[in-house]
CSV table of C-alpha atoms and ligand atoms in Angstrom, one decimal:
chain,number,residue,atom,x,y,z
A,378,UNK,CA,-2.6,9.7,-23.8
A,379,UNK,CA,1.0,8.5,-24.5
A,380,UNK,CA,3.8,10.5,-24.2
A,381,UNK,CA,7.1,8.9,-25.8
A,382,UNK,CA,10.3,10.7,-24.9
A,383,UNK,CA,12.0,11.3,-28.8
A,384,UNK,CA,15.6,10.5,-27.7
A,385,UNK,CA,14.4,6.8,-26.9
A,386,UNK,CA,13.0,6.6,-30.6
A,387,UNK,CA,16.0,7.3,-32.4
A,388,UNK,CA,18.0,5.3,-30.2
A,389,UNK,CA,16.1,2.8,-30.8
A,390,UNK,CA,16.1,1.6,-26.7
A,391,UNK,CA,13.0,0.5,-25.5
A,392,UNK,CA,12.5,1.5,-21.6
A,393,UNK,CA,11.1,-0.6,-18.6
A,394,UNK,CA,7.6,0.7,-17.6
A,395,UNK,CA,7.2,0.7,-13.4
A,396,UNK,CA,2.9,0.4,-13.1
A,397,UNK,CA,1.2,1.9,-10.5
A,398,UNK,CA,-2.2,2.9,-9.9
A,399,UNK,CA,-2.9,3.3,-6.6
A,400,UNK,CA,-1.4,4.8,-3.2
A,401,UNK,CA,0.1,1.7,-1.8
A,402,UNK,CA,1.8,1.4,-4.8
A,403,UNK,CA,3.3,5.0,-4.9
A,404,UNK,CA,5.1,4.4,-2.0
A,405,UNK,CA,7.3,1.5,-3.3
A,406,UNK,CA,7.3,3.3,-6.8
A,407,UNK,CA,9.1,6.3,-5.5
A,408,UNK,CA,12.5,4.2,-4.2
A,409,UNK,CA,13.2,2.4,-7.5
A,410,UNK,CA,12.4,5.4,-9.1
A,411,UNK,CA,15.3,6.7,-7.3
A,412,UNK,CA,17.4,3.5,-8.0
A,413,UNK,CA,17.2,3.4,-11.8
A,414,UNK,CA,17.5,7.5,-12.4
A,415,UNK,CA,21.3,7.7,-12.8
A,416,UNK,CA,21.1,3.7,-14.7
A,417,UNK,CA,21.3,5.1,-18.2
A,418,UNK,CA,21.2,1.3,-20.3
A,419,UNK,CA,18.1,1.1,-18.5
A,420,UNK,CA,15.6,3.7,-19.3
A,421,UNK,CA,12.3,3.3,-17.2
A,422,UNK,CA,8.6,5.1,-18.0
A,423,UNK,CA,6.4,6.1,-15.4
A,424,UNK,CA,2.7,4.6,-16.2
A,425,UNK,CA,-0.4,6.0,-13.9
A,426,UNK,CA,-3.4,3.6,-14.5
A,427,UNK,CA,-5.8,6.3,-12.7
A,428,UNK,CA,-7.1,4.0,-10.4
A,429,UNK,CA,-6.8,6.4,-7.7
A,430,UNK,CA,-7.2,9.8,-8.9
A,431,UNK,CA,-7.7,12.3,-6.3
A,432,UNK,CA,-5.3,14.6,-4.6
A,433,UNK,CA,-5.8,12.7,-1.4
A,434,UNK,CA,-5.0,9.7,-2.8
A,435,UNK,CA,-2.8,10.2,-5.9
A,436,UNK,CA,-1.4,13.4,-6.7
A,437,UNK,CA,-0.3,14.4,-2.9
A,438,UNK,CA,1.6,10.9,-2.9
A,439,UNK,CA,3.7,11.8,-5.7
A,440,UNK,CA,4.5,15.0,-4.4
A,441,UNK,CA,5.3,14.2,-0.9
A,442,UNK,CA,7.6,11.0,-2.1
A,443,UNK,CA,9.3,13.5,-5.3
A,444,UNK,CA,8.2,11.4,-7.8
A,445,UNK,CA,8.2,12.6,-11.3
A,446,UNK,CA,5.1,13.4,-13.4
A,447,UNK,CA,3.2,10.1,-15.0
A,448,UNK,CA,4.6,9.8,-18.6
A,449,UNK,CA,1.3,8.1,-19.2
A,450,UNK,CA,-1.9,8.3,-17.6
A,451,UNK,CA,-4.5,5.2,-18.2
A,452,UNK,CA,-7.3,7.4,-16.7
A,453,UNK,CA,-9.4,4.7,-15.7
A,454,UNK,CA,-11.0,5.8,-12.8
A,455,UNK,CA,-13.3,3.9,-10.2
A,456,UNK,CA,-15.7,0.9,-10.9
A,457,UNK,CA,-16.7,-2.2,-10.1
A,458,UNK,CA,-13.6,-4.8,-10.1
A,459,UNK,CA,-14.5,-6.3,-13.4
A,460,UNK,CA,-14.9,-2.8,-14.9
A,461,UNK,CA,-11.5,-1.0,-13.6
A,462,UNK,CA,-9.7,-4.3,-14.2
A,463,UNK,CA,-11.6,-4.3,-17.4
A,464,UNK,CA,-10.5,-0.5,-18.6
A,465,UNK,CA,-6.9,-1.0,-17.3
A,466,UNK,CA,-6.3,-4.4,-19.5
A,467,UNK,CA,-8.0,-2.8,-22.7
A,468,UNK,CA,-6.1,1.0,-22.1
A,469,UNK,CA,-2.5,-1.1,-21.3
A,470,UNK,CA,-2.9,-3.4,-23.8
A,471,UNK,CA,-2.9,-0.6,-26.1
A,472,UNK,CA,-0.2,1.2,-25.0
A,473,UNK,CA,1.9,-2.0,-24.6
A,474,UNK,CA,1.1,-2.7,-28.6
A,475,UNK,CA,1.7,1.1,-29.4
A,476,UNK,CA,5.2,1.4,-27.7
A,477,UNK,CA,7.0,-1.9,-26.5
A,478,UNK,CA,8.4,-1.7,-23.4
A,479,UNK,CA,11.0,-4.4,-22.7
A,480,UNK,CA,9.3,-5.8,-19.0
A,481,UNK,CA,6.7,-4.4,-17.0
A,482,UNK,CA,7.1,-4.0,-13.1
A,483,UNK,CA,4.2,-3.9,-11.0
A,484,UNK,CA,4.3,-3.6,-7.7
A,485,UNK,CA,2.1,-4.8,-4.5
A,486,UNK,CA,-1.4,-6.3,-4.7
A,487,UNK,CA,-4.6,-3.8,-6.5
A,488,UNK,CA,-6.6,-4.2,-9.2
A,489,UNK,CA,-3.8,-2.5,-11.8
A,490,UNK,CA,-1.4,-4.7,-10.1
A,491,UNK,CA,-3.4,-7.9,-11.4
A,492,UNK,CA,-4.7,-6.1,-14.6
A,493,UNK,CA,-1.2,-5.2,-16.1
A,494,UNK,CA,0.5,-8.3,-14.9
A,495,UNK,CA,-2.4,-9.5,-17.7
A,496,UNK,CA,-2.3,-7.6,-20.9
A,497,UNK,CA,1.6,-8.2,-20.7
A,498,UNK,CA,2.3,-11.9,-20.3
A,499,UNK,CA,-0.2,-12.0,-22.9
A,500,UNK,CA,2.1,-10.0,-25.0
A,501,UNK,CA,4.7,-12.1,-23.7
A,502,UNK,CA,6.4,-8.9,-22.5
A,503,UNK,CA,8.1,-10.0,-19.0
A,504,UNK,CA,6.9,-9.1,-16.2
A,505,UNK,CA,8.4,-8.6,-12.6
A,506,UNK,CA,6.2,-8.7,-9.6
A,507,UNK,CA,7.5,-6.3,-6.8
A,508,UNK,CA,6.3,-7.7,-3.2
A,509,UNK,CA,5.8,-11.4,-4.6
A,510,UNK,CA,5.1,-14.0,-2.6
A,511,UNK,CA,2.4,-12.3,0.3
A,512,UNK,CA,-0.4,-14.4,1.0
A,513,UNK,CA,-3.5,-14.4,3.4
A,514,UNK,CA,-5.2,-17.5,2.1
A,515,UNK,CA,-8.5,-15.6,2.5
A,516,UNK,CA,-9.8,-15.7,-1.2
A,517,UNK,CA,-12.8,-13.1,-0.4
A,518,UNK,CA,-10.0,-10.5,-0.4
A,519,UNK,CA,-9.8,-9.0,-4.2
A,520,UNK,CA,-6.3,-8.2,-3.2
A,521,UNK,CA,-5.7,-12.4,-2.9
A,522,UNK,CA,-6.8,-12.7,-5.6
A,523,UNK,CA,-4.6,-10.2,-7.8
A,524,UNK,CA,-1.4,-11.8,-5.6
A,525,UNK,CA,-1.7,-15.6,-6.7
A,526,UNK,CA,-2.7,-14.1,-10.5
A,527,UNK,CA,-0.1,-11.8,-10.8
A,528,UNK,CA,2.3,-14.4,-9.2
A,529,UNK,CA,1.4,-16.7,-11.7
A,530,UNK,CA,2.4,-14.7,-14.7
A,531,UNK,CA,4.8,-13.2,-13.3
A,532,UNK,CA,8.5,-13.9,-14.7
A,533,UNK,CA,10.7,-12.4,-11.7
A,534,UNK,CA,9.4,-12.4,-8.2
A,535,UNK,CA,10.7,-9.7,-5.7
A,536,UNK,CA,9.9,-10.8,-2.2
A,537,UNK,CA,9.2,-8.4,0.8
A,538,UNK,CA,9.1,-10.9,4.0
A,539,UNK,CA,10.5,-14.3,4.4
A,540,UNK,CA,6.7,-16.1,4.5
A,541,UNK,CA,6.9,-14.9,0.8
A,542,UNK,CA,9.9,-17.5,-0.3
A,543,UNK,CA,7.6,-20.4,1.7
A,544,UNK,CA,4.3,-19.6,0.0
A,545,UNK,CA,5.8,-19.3,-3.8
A,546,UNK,CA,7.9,-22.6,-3.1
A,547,UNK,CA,4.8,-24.4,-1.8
A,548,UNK,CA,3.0,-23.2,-5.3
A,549,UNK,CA,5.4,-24.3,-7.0
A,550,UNK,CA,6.7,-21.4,-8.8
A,551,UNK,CA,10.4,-21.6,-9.9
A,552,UNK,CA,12.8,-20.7,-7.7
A,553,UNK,CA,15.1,-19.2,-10.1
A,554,UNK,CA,12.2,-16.9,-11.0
A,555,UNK,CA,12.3,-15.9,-7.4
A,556,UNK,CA,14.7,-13.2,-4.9
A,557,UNK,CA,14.6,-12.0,-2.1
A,558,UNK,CA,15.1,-8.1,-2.1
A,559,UNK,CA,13.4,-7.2,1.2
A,560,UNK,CA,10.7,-4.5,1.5
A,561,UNK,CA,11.1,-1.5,-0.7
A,562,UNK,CA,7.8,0.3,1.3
A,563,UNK,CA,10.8,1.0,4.6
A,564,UNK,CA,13.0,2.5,1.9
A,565,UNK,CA,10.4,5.2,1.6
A,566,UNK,CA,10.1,5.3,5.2
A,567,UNK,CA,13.7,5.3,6.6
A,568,UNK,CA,14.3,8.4,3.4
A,569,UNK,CA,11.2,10.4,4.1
A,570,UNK,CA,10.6,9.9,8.0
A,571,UNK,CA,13.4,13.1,9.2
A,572,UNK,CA,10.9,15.2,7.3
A,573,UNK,CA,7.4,14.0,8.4
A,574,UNK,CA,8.5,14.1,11.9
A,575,UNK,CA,9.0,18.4,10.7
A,576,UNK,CA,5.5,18.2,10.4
A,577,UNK,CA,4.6,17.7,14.0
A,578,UNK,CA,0.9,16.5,12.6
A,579,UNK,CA,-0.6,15.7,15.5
A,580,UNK,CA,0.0,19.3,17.0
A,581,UNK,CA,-1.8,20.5,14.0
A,582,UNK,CA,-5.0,18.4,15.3
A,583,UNK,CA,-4.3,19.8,18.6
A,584,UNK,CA,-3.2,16.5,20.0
A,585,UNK,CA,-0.1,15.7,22.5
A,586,UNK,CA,2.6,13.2,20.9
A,587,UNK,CA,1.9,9.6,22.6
A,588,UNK,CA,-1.0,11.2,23.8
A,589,UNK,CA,-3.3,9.7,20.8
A,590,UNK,CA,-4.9,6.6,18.9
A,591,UNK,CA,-4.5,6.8,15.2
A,592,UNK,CA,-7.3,5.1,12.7
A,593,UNK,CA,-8.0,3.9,9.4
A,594,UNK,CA,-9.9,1.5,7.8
A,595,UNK,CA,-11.5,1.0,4.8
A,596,UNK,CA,-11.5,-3.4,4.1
A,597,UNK,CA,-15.1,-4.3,2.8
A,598,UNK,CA,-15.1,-6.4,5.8
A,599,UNK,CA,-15.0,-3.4,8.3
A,600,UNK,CA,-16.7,-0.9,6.1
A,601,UNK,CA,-19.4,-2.7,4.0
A,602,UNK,CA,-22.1,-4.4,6.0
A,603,UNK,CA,-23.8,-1.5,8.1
A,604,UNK,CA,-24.2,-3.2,11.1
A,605,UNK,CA,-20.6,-4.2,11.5
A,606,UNK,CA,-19.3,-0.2,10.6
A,607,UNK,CA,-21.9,1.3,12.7
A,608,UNK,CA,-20.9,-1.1,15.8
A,609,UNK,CA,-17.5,-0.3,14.8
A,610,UNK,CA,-17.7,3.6,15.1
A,611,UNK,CA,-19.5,2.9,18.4
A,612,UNK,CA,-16.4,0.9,19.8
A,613,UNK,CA,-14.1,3.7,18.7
A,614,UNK,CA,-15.9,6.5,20.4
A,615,UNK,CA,-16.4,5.0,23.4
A,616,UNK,CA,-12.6,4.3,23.3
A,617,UNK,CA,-11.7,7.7,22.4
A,618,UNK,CA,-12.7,8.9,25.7
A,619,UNK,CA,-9.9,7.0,27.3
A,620,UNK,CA,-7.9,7.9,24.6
A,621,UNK,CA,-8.7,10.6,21.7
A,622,UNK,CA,-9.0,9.1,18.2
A,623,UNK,CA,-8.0,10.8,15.0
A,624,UNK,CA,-10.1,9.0,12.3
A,625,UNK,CA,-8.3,9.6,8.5
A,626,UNK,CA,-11.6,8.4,6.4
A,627,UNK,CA,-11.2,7.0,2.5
A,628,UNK,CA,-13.3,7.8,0.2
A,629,UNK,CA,-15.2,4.1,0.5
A,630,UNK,CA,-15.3,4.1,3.9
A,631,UNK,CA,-17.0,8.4,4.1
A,632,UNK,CA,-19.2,7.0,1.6
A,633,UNK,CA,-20.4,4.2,3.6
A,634,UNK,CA,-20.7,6.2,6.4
A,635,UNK,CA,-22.7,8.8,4.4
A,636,UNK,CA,-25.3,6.1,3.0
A,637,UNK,CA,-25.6,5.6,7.0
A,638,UNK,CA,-26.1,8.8,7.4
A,639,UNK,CA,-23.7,9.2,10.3
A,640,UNK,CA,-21.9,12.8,9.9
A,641,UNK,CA,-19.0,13.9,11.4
A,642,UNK,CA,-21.0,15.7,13.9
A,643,UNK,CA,-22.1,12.7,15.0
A,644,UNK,CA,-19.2,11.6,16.7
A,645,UNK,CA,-17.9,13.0,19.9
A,646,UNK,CA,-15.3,15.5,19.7
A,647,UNK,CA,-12.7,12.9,20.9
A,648,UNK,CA,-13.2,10.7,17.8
A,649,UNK,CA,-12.2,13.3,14.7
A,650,UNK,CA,-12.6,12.7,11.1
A,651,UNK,CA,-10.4,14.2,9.0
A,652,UNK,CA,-9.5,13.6,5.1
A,653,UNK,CA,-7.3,11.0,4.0
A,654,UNK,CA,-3.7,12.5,4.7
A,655,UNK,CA,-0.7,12.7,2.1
A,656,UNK,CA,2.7,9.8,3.2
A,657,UNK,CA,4.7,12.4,5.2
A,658,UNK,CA,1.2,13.3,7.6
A,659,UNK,CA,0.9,9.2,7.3
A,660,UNK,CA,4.2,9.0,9.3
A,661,UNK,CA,4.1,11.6,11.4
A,662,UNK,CA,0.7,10.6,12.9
A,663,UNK,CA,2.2,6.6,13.3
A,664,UNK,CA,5.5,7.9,14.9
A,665,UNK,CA,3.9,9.8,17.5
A,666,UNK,CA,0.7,7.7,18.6
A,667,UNK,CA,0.5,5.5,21.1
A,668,UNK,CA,-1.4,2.8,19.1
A,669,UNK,CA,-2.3,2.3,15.7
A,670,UNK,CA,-5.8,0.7,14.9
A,671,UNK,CA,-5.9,-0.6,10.9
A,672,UNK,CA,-6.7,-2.6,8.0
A,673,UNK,CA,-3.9,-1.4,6.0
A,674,UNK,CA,-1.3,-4.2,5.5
A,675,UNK,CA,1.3,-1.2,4.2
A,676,UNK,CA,0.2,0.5,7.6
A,677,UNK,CA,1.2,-2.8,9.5
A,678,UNK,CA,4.6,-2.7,8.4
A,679,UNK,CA,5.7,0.8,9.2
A,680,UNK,CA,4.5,0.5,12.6
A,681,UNK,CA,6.3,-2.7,12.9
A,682,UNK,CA,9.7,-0.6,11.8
A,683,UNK,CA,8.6,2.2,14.1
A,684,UNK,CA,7.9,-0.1,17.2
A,685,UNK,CA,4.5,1.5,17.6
A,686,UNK,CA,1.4,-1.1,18.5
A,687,UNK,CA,-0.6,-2.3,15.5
A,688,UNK,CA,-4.1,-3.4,16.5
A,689,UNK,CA,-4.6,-4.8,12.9
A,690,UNK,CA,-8.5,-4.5,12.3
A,691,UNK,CA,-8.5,-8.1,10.5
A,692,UNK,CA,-8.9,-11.8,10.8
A,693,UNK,CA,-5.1,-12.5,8.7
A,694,UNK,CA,-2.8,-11.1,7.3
A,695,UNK,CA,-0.6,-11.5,4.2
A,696,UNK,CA,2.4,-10.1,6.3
A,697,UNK,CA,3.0,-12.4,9.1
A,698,UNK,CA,6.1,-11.4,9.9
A,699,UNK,CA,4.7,-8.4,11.5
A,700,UNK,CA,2.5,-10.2,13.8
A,701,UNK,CA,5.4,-13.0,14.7
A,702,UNK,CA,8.2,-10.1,14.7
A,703,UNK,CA,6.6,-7.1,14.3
A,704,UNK,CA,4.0,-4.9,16.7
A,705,UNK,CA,0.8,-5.9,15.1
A,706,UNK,CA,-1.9,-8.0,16.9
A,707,UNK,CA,-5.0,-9.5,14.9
A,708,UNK,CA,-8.0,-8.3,16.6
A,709,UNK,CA,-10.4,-8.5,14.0
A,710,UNK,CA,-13.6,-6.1,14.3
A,711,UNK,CA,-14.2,-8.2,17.6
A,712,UNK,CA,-15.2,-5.7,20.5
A,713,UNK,CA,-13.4,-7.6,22.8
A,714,UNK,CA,-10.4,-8.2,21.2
A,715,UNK,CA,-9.8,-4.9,20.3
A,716,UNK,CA,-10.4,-3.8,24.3
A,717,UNK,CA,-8.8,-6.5,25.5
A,718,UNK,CA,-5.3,-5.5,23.3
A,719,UNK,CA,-6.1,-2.0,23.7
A,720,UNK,CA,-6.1,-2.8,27.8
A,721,UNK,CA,-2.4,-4.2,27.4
A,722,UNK,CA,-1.0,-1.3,25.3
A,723,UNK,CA,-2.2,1.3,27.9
A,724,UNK,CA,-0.8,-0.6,30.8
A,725,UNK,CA,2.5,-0.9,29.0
A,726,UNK,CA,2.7,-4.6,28.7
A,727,UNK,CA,2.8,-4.6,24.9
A,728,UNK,CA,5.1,-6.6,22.7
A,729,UNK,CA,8.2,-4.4,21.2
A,730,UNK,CA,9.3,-5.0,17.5
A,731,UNK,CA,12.7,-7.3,16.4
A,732,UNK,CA,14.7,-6.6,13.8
A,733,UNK,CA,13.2,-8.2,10.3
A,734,UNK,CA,15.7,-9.1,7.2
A,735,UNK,CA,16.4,-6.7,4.3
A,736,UNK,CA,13.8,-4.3,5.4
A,737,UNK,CA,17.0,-2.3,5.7
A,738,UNK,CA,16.4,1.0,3.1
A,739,UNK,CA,18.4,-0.9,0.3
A,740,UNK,CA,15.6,-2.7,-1.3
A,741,UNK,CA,15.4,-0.8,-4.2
A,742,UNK,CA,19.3,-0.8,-4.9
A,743,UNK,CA,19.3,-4.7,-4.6
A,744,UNK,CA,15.9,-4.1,-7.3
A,745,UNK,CA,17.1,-1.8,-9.7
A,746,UNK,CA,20.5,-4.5,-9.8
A,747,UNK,CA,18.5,-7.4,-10.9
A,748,UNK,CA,16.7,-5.3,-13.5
A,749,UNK,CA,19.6,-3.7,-14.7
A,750,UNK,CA,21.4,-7.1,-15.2
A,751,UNK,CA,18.1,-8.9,-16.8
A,752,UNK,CA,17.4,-6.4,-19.0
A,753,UNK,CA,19.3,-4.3,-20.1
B,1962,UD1,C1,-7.5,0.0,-3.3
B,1962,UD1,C2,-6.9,-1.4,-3.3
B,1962,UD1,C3,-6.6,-1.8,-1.8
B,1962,UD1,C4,-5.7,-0.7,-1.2
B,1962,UD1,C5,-6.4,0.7,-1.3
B,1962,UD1,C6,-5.6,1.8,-0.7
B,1962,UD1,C7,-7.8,-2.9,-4.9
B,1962,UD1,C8,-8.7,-4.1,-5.1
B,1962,UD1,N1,-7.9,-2.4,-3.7
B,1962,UD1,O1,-8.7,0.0,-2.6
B,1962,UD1,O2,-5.9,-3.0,-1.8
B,1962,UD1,O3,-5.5,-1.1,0.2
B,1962,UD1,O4,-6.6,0.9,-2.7
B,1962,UD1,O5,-6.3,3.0,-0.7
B,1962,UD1,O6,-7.2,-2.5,-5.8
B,1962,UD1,N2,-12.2,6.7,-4.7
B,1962,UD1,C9,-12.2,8.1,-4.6
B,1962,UD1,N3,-11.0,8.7,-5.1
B,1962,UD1,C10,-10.0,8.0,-5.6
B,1962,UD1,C11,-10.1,6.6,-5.8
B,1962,UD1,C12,-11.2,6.0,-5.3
B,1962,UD1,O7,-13.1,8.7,-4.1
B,1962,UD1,O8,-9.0,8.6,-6.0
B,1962,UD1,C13,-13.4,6.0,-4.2
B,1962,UD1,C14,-14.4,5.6,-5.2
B,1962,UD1,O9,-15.7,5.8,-4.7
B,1962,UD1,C15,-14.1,4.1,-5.4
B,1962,UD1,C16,-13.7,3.7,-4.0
B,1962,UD1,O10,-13.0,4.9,-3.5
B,1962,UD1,O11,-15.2,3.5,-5.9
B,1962,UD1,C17,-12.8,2.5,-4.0
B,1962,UD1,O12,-11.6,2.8,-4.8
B,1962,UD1,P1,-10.8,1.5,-5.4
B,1962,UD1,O13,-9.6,2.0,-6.1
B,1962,UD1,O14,-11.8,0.7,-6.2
B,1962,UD1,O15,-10.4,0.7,-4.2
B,1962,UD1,P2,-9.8,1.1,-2.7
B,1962,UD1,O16,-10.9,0.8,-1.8
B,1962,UD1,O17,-9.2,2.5,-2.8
């Protein structure tokens, strides 16, 4: 399971391991990953938790961002919360006895964001917290819940948005634990969006540019009770005969569906399914729709930077600054919100997108500068 590079061994200098485990987290992995290659006092290990696993989800990401091969791959698969965070803390735990590292960086807001911010403070190995700080209030999120934890352990905080410096002041956290580096995710974005827009996605679906609505969702609040995802799918294709809808389905939300027994078939060939695509795909399809509907808070902040109308499927949001300065409206799985936002967008009366601080593409050099002058 663990792969130690030799030259680190005899030189006796114990890396930084960057955690991540699922696809949100593989976007802000790849910039700091970037950031810290040609830092040579500050060697840096790759860890995989495996709690995304399939090509959609995992493997695709770290291709279309270049990121390295895992050193280390937890393998820990799906489960219920308790038993993935369960299998991450027992597998890192191990690997953080086995081979020191000298702080852990995790980044965003899953359950191996919340499990390895664990098994090291209790090793009293540091740990830094990358997107510190976000904060629905809306505890029947498991992502809340891994934010305040991880928060709380967490030894230097790395904030994304301004509402992040507000919410760790009110808790109380120290502020010299706390900087604000901006968000790391438009680093990825502003690097890799000349080469998504190659793709031309949306021609590949045969649909015109502007000329489509793009969807995902996948929140147990959208997806789990059957009567709100069945009325959900209705809304959609009714509103994919004003404008054509290309669905990308997760793997929860198919499988929902499937227990419904509603098939692709199903839906009318304005709606389409298709498989969860790769980060390039992701930006090509945003860039060139004319709306966005989501659940996704990463998928709220590109379209923010890429001035293209969010109707955010949820009832708050952890990033407010893309509602207050961004393109993203809360509509909630309300009917007629959602129609009554979607009415403004197609008339063109839509809110545009300000600038937003340090969401600039330097986030990870301003990251990989406080790491290098803490630790190494
Ligand atoms: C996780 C994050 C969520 C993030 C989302 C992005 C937590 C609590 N949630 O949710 O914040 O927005 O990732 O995708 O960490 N599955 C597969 N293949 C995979 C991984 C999962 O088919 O590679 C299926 C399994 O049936 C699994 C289900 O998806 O049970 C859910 O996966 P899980 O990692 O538990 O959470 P996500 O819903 O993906």
């Amino acid at each position: 399971m663990v792969i130690m590079d030799s030259i680190l061994h005899t030189r006796r200098i114990s890396p930084i391991y960057l955690v991540a485990g699922a696809r949100p987290n593989f976007v802000k992995l790849a910039p700091l990953v970037d950031a810290l290659r040609p830092v040579e006092c500050l060697p840096f290990r790759i860890i995989h938790t495996g709690q995304h696993y399939d090509e959609a989800l995992s493997g695709g990401f770290f291709q279309a961002l270049g990121i390295p091969e895992p050193d280390v791959d937890l393998e820990v698969g799906s489960g219920t919360h308790g038993v993935q965070t369960a299998r991450i803390l027992e597998r890192f735990e191990r690997l953080l006895l086995e081979s020191p590292p000298r702080a852990v960086v995790v980044f965003g807001d899953v359950n191996s964001t919340l499990a390895c911010a664990v098994a090291a403070s209790k090793l009293q190995v540091p740990v830094v917290h990358v997107e510190a700080g976000l904060r629905s209030f809306d505890r029947s999120m498991p992502e809340e819940i891994n934010r305040i934890v991880t928060d709380v352990l967490s030894d230097l905080l790395l904030v994304s948005e301004p509402s992040g410096l507000v919410n760790l002041e009110n808790e109380g956290i120290s502020p010299e634990k706390v900087r604000f580096t901006g968000n790391i995710m438009i680093d990825s974005l502003e690097r890799m969006l000349p080469r998504a827009l190659e793709r031309r996605t949306p021609e590949r679906f045969g649909l015109p540019a502007g000329g489509y609505a793009y969807l995902t969702m996948h929140r147990p609040s959208n997806v789990d009770q059957p009567e709100v995802l069945e009325r959900l799918l209705r809304l959609f294709a009714e509103i994919s005969w004003e404008l054509p809808l290309l669905f990308a389905v997760h793997p929860r939300t198919r499988s929902r569906m499937e227990a419904l027994g509603i098939l692709p078939d199903d839906l009318p060939a304005t709606f389409r399914m298709i498989e969860p695509v790769d980060y390039l795909d992701s930006l090509c399809l945003q860039k060139n729709a004319r709306l966005v509907f989501t659940d996704s808070g990463g998928i709220q902040e590109e379209t923010t930077y890429l001035d293209i109308p969010c109707l955010t499927l949820r009832e708050n949001t952890e990033r407010p600054v893309t509602v207050e300065r961004g393109t993203s409206t809360l509509v909630g799985n309300n009917s007629e919100r959602i129609q009554s936002a979607l009415e403004t967008v197609m008339l063109g009366d839509y809110k545009h997108a300000s600038l937003i601080p340090m969401w600039d593409g330097h986030a990870a050099t301003r990251i990989a500068e406080i790491l290098t002058s803490t630790f190494s």
